[in-house]
Short mmCIF file of C-alpha atoms in Angstrom, two decimals:
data_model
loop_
_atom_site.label_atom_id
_atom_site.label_comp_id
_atom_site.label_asym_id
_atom_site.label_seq_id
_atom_site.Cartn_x
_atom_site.Cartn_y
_atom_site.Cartn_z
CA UNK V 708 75.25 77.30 76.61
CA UNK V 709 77.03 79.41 79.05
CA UNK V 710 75.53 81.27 81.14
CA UNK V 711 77.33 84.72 82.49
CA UNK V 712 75.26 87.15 84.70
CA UNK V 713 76.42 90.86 84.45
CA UNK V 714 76.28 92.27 88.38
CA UNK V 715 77.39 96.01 88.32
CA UNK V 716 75.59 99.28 88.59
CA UNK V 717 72.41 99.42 86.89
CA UNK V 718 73.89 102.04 84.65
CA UNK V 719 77.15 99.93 83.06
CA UNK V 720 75.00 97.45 82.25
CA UNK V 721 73.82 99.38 78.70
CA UNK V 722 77.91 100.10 78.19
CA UNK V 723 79.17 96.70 78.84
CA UNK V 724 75.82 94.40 77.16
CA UNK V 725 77.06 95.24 73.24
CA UNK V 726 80.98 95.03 73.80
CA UNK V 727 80.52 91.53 75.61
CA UNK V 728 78.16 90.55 73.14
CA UNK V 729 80.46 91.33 70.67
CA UNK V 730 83.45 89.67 72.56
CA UNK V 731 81.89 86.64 72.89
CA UNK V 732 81.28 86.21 69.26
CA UNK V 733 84.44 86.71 68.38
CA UNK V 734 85.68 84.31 70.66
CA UNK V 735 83.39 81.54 69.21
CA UNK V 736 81.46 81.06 72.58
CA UNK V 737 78.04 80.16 72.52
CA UNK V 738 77.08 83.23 75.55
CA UNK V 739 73.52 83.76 77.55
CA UNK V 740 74.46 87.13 78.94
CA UNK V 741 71.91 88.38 81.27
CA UNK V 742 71.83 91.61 83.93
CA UNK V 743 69.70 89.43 86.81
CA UNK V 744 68.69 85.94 88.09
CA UNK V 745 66.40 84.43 89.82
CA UNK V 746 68.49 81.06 89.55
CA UNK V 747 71.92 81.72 91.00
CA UNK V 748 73.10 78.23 91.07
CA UNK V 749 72.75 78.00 86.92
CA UNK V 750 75.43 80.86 86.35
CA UNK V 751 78.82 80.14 85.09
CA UNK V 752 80.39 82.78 85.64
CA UNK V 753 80.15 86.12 87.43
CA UNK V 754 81.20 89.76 85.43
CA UNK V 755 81.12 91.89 88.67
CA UNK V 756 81.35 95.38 89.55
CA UNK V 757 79.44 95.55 92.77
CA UNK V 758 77.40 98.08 93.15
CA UNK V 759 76.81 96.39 97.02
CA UNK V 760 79.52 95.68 99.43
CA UNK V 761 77.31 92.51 101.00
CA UNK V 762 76.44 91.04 98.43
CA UNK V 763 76.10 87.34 99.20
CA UNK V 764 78.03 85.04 96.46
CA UNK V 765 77.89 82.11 98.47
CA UNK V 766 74.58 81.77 96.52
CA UNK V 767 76.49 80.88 93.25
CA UNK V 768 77.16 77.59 93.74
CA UNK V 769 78.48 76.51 90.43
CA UNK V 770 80.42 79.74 89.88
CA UNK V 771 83.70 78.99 87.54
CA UNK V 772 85.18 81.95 87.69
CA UNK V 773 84.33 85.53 89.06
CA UNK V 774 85.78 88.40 86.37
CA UNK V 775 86.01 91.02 88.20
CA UNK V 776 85.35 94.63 86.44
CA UNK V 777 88.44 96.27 88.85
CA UNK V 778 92.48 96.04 88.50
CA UNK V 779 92.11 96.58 92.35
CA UNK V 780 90.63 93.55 94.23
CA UNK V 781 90.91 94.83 98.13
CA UNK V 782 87.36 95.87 98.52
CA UNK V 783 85.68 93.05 96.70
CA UNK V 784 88.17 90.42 99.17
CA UNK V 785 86.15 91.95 102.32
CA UNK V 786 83.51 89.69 101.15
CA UNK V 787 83.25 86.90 103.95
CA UNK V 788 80.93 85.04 101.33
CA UNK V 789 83.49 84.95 98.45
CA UNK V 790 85.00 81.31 97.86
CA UNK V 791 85.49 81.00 94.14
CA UNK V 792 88.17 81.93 92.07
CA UNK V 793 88.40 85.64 91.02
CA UNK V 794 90.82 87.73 88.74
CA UNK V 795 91.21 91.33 88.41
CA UNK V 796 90.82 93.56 85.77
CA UNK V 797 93.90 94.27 83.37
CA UNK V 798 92.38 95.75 80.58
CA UNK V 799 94.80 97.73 77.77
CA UNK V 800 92.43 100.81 77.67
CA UNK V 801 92.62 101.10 81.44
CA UNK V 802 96.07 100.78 81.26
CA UNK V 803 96.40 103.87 78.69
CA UNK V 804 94.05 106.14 80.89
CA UNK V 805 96.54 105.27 83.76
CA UNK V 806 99.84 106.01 81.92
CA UNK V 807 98.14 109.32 80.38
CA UNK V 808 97.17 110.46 83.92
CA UNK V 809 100.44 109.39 85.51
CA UNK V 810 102.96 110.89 82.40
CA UNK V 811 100.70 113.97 82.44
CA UNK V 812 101.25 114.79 86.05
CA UNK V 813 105.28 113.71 85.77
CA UNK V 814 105.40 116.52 83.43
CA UNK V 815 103.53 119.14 85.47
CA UNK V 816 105.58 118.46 88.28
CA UNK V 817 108.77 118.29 86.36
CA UNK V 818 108.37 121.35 84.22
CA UNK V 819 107.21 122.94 88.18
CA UNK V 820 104.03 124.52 86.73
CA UNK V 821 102.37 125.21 89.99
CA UNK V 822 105.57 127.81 90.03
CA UNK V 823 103.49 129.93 87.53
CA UNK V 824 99.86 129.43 88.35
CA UNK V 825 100.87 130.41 91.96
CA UNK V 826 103.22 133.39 90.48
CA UNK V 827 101.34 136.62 91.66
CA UNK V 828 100.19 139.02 88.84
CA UNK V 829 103.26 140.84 87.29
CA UNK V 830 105.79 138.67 88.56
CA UNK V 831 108.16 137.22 85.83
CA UNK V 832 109.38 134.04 86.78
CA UNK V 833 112.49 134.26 83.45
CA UNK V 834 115.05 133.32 85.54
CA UNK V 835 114.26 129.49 85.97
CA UNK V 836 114.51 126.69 83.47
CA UNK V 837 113.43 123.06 84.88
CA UNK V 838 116.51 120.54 83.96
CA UNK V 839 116.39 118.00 81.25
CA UNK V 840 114.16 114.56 82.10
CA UNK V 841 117.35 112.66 82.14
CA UNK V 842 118.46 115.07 85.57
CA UNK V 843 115.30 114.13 87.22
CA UNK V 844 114.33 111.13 89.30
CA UNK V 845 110.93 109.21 88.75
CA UNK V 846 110.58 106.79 91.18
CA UNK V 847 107.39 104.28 90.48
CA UNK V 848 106.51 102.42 94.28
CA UNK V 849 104.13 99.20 92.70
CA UNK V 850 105.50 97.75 89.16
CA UNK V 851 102.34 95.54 87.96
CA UNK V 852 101.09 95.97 84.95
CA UNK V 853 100.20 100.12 85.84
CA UNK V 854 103.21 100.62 87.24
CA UNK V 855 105.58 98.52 84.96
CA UNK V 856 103.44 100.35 81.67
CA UNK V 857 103.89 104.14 83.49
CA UNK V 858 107.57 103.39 84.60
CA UNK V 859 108.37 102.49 80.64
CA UNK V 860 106.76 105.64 79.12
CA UNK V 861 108.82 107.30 81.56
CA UNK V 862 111.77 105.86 80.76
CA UNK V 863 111.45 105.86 77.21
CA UNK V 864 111.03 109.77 77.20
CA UNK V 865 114.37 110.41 78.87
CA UNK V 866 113.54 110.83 82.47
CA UNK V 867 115.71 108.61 84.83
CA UNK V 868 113.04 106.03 86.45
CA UNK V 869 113.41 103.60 89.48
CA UNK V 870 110.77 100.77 90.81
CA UNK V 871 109.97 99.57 93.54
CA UNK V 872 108.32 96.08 94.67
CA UNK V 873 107.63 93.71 97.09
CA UNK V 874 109.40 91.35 95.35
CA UNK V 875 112.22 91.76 93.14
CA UNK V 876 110.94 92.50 89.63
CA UNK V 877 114.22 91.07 86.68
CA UNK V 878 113.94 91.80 82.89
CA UNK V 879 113.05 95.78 83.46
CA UNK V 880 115.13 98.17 81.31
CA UNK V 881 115.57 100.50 84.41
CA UNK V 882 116.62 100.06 88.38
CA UNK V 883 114.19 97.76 90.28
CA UNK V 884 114.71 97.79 93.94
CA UNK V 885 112.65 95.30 96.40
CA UNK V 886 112.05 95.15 100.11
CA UNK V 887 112.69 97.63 103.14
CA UNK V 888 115.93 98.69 102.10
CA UNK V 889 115.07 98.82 98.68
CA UNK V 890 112.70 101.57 99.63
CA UNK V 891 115.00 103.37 101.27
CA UNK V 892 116.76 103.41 98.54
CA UNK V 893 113.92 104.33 96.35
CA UNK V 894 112.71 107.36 98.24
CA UNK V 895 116.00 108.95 98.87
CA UNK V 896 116.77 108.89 95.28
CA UNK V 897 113.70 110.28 93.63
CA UNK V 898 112.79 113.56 92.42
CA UNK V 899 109.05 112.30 91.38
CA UNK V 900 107.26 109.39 93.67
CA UNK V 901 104.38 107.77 91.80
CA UNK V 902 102.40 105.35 94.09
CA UNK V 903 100.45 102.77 91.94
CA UNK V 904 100.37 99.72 95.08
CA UNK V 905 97.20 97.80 95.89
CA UNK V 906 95.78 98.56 99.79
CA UNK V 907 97.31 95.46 101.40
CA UNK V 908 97.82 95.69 105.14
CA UNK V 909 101.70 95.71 104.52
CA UNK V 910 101.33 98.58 102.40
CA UNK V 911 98.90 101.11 104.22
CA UNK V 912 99.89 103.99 105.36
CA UNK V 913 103.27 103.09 103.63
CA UNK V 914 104.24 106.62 103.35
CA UNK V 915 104.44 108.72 106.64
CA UNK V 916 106.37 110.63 108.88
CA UNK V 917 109.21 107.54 108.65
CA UNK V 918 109.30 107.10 104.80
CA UNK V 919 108.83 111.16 103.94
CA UNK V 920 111.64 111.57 106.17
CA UNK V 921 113.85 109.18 104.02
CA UNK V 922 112.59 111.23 100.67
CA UNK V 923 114.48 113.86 99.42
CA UNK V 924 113.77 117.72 100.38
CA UNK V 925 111.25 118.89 97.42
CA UNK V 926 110.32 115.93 95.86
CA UNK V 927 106.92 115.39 94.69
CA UNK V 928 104.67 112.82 94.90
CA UNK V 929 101.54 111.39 92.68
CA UNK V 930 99.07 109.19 94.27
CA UNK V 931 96.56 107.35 91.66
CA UNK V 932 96.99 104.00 93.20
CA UNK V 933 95.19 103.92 96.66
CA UNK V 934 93.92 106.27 99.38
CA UNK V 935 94.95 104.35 102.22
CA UNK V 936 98.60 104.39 101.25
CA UNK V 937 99.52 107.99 102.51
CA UNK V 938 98.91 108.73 105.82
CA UNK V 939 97.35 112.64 105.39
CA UNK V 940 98.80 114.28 108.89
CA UNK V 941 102.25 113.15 108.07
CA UNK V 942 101.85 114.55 104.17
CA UNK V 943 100.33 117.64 104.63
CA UNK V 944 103.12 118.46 107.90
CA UNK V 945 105.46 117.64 105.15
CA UNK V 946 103.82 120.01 102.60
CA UNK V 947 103.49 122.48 105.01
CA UNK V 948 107.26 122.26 106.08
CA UNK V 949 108.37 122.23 102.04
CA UNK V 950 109.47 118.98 102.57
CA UNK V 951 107.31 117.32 99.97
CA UNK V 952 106.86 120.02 96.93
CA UNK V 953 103.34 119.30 95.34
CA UNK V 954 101.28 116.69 95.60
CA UNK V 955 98.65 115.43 93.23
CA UNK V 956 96.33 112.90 94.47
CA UNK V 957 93.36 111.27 92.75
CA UNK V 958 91.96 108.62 95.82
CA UNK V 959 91.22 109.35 99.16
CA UNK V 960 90.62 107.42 102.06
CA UNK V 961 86.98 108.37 102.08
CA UNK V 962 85.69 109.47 98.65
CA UNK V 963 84.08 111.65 98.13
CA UNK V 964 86.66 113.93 99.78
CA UNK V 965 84.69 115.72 102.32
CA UNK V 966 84.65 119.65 101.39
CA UNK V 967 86.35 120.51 104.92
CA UNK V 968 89.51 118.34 103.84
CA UNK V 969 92.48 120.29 104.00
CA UNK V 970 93.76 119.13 100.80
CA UNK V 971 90.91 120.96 98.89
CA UNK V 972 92.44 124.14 100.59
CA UNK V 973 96.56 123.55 100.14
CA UNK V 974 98.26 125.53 97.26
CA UNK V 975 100.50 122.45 96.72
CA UNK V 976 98.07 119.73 96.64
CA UNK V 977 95.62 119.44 93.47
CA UNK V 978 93.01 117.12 94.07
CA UNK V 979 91.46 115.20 91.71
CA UNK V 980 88.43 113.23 91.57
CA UNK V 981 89.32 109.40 91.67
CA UNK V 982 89.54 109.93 87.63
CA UNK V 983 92.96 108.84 86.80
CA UNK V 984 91.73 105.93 84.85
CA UNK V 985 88.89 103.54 84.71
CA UNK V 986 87.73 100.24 82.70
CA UNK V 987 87.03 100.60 78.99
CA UNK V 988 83.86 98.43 78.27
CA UNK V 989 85.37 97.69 75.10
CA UNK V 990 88.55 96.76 75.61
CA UNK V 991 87.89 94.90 79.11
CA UNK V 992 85.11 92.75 77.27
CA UNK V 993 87.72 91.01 75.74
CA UNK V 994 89.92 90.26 78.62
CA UNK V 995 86.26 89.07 80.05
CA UNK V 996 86.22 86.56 76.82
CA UNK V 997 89.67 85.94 76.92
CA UNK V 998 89.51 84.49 80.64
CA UNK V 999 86.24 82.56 80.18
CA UNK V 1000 87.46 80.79 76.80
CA UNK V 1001 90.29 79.84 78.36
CA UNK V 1002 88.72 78.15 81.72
CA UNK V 1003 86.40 76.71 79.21
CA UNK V 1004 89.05 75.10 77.77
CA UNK V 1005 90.69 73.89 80.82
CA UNK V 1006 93.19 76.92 81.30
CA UNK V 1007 93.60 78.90 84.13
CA UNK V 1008 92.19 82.14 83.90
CA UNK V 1009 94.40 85.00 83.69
CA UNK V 1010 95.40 87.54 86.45
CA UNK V 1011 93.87 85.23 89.08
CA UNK V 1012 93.88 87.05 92.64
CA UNK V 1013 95.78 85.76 95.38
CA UNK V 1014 93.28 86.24 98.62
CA UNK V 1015 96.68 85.33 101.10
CA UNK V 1016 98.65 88.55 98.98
CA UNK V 1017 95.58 90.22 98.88
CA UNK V 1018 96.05 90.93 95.08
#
């Protein structure tokens, strides 16, 4: 018998229970799935979504594996009590509510739709036709497995794309650049920045007064990836300026976004509320059976975290 403990909001637990259930079965694995323990040191493995920042896993002692319910691992690493292996969340569902959100807002910032909604009443905006995809530049900064599946729906509908990495990414049907001056390249070419990078301390505040400078004049940038990416004073001066065209940004560095934010108030910014995707229960219960089948088996789980990358 294995025994997995469920740790997550008291609400996911009635989503998740039936789609691991099910997930398990399938997988042939002989499952005690329970929501709370009074025995830490019999659970195998950990499905986690804390609903606690201090929780204390130190208390698992015979933990194999920690699943965790997120793609992004940077606030459960602040854990000073986490020691076992954990791997982040790629789950296919997640992935699809990602490129959705991401293609949708390409589009609305391609076809320049904030042009109309802030047109004032009677004025007939005929004379302007946005140019074909294949004239505009969509630059993805972060090509994981978000990034690489946005960049290729992109692609695939005409629109020139670029990546970005912090290592050199081979084997992708478009332009991948890496490193500082493949940034620099990066921003100066694009037309559309989409910013799908995990918060590691080489990547906060990664776009500022510096990199918006190296951008080109009107370009547009998407934010679903992390808050702490963008510093705010040196985007909204940009905004302000015409620099930077629109913006549409979906995380914040505190969230909710408090109601005196300036971003609530700019015509050019549409806010959104940290919805861009989020973990299907059914579709991430089988990555959950996936990883613990194979560790059961002597495998090493999949999409293991690296604590010293911070991803």
């Amino acid at each position: 018998m294995i025994n997995v403990l469920f740790s997550a909001r008291a609400a996911q637990w009635p989503v998740y229970r039936t789609p691991l259930e099910s997930a398990f079965a399938r997988k042939g694995l002989d499952v005690k799935l329970i929501d709370h323990t009074d025995a830490p040191e019999t659970i195998d493995y950990l499905v986690y979504a804390p609903a606690r920042d201090d929780d204390d896993l130190s208390v698992y002692t015979n933990l194999k594996l920690i699943q965790s319910l997120w793609a992004g691992p940077d606030r459960l690493l602040k854990n000073e009590t986490l020691t076992q292996p954990m791997a982040r969340m790629v789950d296919p569902g997640m992935t699809q509510g990602m490129v959705d959100y991401v293609f949708g807002h390409i589009m609305r910032h391609h076809l320049e739709v904030d042009r109309f909604a802030n047109a004032k009443p009677g004025e007939w905006l005929m004379d302007w036709a946005p140019p074909l995809p294949a004239d505009r530049t969509v630059a993805i900064l972060g090509i994981g497995a978000l990034g690489m599946a946005c960049a290729r729906v992109a692609h695939d509908y005409g629109f020139k794309v670029i990546g970005w990495s912090r290592t050199q990414k081979e084997g992708a049907p478009f332009t991948c650049y890496a490193g500082e001056d493949g940034l620099k390249n990066t921003l100066a070419e694009a037309d559309i920045i989409v910013t799908l990078l995990p918060n590691t301390p080489a990547t906060e505040g990664l776009i500022n007064a510096d990199t918006i400078a190296q951008m080109k004049d009107g370009a547009a940038i998407i934010n679903p990836g992390r808050g702490q990416l963008i510093n705010d004073d040196a985007l909204l001066a940009a905004l302000d300026k015409g620099k930077i065209s629109g913006a549409t940004l979906d995380v914040f560095h505190t969230e909710p976004l408090p109601e005196q934010h300036p971003y609530w108030h700019h015509p050019n910014v549409l806010v959104t509320p940290h919805v861009a995707s989020e973990t299907r229960a059914v579709t991430a219960a089988d990555v959950v059976a996936e990883n613990i089948a194979r560790v059961e088996q002597g495998q090493e789980a999949l999409y293991l975290i690296d604590p010293a990358l911070k991803y």
